[in-house]
Short mmCIF file of C-alpha atoms in Angstrom, two decimals:
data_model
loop_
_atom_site.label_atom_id
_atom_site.label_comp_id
_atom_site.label_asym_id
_atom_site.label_seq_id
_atom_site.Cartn_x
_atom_site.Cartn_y
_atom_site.Cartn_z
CA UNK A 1 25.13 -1.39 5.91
CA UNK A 2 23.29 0.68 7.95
CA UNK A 3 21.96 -0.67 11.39
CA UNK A 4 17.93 -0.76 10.58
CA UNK A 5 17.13 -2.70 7.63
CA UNK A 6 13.37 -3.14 5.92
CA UNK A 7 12.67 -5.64 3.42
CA UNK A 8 9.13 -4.43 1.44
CA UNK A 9 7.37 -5.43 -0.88
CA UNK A 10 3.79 -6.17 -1.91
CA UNK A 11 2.06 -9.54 0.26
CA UNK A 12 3.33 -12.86 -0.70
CA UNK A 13 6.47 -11.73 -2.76
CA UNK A 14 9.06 -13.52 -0.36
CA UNK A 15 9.62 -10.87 2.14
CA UNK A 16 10.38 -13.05 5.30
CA UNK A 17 12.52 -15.39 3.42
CA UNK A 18 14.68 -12.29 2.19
CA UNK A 19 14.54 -10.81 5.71
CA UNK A 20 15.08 -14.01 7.70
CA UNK A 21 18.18 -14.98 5.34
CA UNK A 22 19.63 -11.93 5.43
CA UNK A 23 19.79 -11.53 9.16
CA UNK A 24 21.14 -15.16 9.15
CA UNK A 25 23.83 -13.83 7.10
CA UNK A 26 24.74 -11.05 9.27
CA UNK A 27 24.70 -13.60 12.46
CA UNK A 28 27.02 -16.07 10.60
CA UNK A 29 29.08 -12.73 9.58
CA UNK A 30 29.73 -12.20 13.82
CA UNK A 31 26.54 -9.55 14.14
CA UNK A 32 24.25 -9.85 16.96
CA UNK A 33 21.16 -10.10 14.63
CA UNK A 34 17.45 -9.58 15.44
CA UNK A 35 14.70 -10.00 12.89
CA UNK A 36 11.53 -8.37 13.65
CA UNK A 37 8.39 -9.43 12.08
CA UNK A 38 4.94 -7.74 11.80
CA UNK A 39 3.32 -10.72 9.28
CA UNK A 40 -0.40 -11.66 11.09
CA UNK A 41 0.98 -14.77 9.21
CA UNK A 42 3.58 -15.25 11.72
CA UNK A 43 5.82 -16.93 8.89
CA UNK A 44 9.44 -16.00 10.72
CA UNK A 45 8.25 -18.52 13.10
CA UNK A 46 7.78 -21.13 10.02
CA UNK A 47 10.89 -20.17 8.65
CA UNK A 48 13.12 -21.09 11.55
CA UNK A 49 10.58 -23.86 12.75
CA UNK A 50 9.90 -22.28 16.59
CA UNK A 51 8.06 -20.10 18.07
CA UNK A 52 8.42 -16.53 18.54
CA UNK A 53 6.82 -13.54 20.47
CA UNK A 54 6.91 -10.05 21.03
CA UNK A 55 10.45 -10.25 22.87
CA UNK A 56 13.22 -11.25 21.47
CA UNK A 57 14.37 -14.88 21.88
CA UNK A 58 17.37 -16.70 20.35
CA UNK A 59 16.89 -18.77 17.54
CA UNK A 60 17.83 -22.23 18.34
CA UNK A 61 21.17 -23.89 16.34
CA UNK A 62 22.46 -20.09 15.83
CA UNK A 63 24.78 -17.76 17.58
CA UNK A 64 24.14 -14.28 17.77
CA UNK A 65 20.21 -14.70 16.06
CA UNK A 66 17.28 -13.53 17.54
CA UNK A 67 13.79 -13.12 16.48
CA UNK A 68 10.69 -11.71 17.79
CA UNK A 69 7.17 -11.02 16.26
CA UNK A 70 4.67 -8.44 17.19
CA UNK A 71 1.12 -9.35 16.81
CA UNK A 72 -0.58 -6.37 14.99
CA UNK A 73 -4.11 -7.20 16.54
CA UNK A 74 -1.98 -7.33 19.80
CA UNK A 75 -0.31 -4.04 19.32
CA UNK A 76 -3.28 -1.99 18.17
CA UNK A 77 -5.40 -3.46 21.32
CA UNK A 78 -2.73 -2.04 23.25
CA UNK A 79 -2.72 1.11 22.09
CA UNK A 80 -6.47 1.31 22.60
CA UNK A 81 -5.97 0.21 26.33
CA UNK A 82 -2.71 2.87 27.08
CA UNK A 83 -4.45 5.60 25.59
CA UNK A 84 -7.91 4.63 28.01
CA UNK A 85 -5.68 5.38 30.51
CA UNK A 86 -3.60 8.35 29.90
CA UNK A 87 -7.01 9.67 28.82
CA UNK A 88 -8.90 8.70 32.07
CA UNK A 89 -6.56 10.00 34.07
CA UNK A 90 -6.93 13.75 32.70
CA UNK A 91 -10.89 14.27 32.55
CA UNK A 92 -13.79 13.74 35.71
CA UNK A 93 -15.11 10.89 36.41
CA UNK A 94 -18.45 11.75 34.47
CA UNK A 95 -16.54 11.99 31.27
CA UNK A 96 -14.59 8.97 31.35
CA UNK A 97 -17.41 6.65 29.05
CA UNK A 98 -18.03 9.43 26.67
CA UNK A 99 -13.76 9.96 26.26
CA UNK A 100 -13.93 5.73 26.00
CA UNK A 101 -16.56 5.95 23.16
CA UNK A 102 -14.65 8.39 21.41
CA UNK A 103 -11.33 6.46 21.54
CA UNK A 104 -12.93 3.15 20.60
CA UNK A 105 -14.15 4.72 17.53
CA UNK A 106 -11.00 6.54 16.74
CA UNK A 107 -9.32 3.21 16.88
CA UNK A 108 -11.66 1.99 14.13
CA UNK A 109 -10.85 4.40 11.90
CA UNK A 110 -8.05 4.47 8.92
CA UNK A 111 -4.89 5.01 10.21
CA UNK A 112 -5.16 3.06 13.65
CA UNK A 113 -3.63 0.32 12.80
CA UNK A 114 -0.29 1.60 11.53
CA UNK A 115 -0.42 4.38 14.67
CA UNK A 116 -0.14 1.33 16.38
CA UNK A 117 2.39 -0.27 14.78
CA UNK A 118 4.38 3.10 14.47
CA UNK A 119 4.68 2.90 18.64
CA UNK A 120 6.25 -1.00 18.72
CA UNK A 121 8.54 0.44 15.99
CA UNK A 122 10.00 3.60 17.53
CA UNK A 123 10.19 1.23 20.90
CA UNK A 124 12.19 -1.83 19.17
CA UNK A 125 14.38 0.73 17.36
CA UNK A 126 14.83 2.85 20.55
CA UNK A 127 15.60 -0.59 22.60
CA UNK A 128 17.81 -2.12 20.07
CA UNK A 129 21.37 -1.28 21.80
CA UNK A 130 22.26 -4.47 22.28
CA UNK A 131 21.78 -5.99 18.26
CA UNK A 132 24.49 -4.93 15.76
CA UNK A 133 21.88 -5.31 12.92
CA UNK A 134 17.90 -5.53 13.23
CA UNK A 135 16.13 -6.85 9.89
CA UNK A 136 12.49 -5.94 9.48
CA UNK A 137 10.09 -8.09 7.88
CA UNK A 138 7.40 -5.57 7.26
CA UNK A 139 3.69 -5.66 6.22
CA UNK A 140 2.81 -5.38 2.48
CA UNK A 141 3.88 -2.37 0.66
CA UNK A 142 0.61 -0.40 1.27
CA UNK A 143 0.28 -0.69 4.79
CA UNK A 144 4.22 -0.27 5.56
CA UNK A 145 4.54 2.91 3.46
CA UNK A 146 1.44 4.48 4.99
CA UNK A 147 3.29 3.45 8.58
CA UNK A 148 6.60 5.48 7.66
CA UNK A 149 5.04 8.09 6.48
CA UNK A 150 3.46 8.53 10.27
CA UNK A 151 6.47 10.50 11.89
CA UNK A 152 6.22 13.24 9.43
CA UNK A 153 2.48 13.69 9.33
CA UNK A 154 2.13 13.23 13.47
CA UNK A 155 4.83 15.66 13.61
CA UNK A 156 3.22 18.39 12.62
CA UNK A 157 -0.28 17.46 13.51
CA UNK A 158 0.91 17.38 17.01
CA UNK A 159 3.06 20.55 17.12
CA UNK A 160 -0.84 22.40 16.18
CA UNK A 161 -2.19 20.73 18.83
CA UNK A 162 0.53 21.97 21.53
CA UNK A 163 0.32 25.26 20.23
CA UNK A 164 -3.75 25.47 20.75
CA UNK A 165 -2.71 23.41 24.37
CA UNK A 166 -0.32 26.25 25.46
CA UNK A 167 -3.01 29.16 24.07
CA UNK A 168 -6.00 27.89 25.79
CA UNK A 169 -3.98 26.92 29.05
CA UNK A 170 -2.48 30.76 28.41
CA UNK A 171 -6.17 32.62 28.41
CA UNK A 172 -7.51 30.25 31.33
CA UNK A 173 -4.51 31.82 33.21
CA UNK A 174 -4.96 35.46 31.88
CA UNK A 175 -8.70 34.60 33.85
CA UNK A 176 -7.50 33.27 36.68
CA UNK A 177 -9.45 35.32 39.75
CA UNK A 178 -8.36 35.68 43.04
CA UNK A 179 -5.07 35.31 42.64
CA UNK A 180 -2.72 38.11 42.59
CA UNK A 181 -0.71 36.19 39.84
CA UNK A 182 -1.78 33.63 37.38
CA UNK A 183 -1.94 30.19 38.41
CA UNK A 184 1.09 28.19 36.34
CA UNK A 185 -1.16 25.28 34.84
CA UNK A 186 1.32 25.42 32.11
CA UNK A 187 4.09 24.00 34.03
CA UNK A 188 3.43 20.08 34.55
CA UNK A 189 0.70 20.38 32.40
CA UNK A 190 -0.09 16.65 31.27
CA UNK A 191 -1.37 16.83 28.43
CA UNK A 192 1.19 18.88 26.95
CA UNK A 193 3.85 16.65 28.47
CA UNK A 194 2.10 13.40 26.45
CA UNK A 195 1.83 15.43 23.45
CA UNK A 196 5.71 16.81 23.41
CA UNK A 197 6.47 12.72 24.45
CA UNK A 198 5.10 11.42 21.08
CA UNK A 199 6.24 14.23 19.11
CA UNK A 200 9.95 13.09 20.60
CA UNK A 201 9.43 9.69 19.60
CA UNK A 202 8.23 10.53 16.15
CA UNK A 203 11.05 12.95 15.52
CA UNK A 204 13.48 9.85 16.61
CA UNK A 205 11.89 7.97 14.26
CA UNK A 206 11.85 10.00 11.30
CA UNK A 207 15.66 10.82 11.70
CA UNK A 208 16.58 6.93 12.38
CA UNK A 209 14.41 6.54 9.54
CA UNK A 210 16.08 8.61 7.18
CA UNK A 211 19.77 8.39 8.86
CA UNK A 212 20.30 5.23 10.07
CA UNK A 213 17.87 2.85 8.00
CA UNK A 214 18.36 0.67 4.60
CA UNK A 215 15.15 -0.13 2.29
CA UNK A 216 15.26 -2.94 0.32
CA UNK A 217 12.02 -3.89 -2.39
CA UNK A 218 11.65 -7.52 -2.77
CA UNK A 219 10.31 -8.70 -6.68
CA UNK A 220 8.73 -11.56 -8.24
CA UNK A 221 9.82 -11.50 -12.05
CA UNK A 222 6.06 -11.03 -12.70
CA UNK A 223 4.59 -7.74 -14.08
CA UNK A 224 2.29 -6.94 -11.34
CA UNK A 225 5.09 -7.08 -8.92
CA UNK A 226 7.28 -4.77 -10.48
CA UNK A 227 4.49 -1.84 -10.99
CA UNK A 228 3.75 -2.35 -7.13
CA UNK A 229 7.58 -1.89 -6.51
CA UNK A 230 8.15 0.81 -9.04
CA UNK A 231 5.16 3.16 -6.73
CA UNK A 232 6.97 1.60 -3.64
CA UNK A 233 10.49 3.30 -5.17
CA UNK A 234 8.27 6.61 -5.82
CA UNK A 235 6.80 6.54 -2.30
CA UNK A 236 10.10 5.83 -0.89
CA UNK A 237 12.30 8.46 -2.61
CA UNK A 238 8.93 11.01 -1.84
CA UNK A 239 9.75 10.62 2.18
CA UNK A 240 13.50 10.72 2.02
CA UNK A 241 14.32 7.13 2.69
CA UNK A 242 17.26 4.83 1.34
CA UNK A 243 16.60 2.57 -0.93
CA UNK A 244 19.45 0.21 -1.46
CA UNK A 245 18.43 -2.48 -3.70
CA UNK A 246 15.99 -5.13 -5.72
CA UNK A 247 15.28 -8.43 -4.18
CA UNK A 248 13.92 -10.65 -7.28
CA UNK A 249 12.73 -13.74 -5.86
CA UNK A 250 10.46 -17.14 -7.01
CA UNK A 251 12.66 -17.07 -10.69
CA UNK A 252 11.68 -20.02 -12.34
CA UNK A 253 14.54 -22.91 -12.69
CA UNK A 254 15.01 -23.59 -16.78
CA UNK A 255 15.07 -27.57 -17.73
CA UNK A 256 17.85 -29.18 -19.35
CA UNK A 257 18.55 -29.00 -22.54
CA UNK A 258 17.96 -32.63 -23.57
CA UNK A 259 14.36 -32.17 -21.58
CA UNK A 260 11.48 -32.30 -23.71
CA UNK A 261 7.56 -32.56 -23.40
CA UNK A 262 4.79 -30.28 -22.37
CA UNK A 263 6.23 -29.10 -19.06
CA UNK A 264 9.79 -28.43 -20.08
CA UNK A 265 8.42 -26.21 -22.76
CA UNK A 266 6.37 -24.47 -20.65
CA UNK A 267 9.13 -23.97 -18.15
CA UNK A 268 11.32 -22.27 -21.07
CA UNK A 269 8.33 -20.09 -22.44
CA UNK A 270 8.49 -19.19 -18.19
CA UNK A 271 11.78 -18.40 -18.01
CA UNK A 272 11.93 -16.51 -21.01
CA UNK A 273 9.52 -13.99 -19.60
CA UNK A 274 11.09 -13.84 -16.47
CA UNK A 275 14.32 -12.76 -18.28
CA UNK A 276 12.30 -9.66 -20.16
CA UNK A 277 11.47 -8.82 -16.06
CA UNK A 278 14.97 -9.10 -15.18
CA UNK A 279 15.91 -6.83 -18.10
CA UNK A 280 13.48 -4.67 -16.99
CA UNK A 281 14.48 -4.18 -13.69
CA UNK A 282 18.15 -3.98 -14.54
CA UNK A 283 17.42 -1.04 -17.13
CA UNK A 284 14.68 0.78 -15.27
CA UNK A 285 14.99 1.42 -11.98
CA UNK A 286 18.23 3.40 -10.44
CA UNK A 287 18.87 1.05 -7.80
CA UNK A 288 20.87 -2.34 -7.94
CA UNK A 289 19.32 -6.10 -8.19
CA UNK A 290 20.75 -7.54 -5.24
CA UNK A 291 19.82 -11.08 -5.33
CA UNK A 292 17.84 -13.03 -7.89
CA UNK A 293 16.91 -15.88 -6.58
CA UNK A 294 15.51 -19.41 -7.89
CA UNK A 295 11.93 -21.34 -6.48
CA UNK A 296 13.12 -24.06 -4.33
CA UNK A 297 11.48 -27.07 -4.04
CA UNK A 298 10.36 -27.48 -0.78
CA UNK A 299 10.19 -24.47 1.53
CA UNK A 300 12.82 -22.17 2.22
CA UNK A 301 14.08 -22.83 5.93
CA UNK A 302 17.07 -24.72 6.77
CA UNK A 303 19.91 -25.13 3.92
CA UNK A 304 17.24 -23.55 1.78
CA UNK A 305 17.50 -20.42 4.01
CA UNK A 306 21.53 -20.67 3.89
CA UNK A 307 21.67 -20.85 0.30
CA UNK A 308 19.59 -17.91 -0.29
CA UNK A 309 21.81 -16.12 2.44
CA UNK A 310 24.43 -16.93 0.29
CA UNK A 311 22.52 -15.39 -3.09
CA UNK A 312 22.27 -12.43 -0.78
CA UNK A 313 24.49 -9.47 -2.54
CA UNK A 314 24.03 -7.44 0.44
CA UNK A 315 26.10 -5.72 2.72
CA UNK A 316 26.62 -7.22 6.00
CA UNK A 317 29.12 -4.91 7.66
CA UNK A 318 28.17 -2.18 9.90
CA UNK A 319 28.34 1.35 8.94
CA UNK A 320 30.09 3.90 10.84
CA UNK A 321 27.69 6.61 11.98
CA UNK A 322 28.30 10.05 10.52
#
């Protein structure tokens, strides 16, 4: 298994129990784990009943498992503020509202959020040396999509933007007066050293992305779901990422045979669709059902969360890096 691992899906299919039991899986396996969580719903905190931030902190009663949680909210406020700054620090004082206006809106606009989000990425993934394995419990298939297909997009939005830079910095040199040689503004330029920063991170991205990252869908047996998760495969394949497997999760449990009445019925009649979706998924899609797992009772954390480690058919070990 690669050393980056997503678990997507649409919202409220079971991605942080997937994620969380996985990465509890690895940790039991000997792999200094961390699971990362972007949920507003802060539900990895739930999950191993304690709190968690945006560092990483051990999770209590395991070796080798961390967890952390970045606030989205948080993150995109953050952006907002850092890119005030770099901003302010690169125009006169007279245009420092009018650039702050102009940001503020920007930030409102489609897109912000996930530019946000993007940044804590690249930073966890660029920060991770000392985890074996980091598990990502990402936002709802819509939203996480639109957020890996950032590197690629930024990537070439900022190269244009360097090139016009360096031509504009180029003719303001050419006009340079009284100087016997044009003045090198090019050399230490700031802007152009921000710009070439972030297109560095989002080239690191994109290649951990595509090199060094594992995608798994997770699927309730329910036909809405598995549309959702067949454009999520499409998407997925479309940007070059690995998918590596199917996640079906909330199966219904069938009543025994001797069980009888209105509910028990109604269980069967439930579990007989759910088999069509397994069939379904089995036939349809080119990638493997890793886990298909049954509704608890009560809420998965715990020996809940063990067992559904256990359900897991997912590799834990690392693989070597080509």
């Amino acid at each position: 298994m690669r050393k980056f691992v997503f678990f997507g899906g649409k919202g409220g299919v079971g991605k942080t129990t997937m994620s969380s039991a996985y990465a509890l899986k690895c940790a039991r396996e000997g792999l200094r784990t961390l699971v990362v969580s972007t949920d507003p719903a802060h539900s990895t905190s739930d999950v191993f009943d304690q709190q968690f931030d945006d560092d990483p902190r051990a999770v209590e009663g395991e070796e080798n498992l961390y967890g952390m949680e970045v606030d989205p909210d948080t993150e995109v406020e953050r952006h907002l503020m850092e890119t005030k700054r770099a901003m302010g620090d690169q125009v006169s004082p007279a245009m420092v509202n009018e650039i702050d206006r102009q940001i503020e809106m920007a930030h409102q606009t489609p897109g912000a959020y996930e530019a946000a989000l993007m940044d804590r990425f690249i930073e966890v993934m660029r920060s991770a040396e000392e985890f074996d394995r980091v598990v990502f419990d990402t936002s709802p298939t819509g939203g996480t999509l639109r957020l890996l297909s950032l590197p690629e997009l930024l990537e070439g939005w900022i190269d244009r933007l360097v090139y016009k830079r360096e031509k504009s910095i180029d003719l303001y040199e050419k006009a340079a007066i009284g100087n016997n040689e044009p003045r090198r503004v090019m050399e230490g330029d700031p802007i152009l050293d921000r710009l070439r920063t972030r297109k560095e991170r989002f080239e690191f991205a994109g290649k951990t992305l595509r090199e060094d990252a594992a995608f798994f869908l997770v699927v309730n047996p329910d036909e809405l779901s598995i549309r959702e998760t067949r454009r999520a495969v499409e998407d997925l394949e479309e940007y070059g990422l690995t998918i590596r497997g199917l996640a079906v999760n909330r199966l219904t449990p069938e009543p025994e045979p001797h069980e009888e009445g209105r509910g028990a019925r109604f269980l069967r009649d439930r579990v007989e669709t759910e088999r069509e979706r397994l069939r379904e998924l089995h036939e349809t899609f080119d990638y493997p059902v890793v886990a298909e797992v049954v509704t608890r009772v009560s809420e998965v954390k715990g020996d809940f969360l063990a067992e559904v480690a256990d359900e897991l058919d997912i590799d834990v070990a690392v693989e070597p890096r080509t």
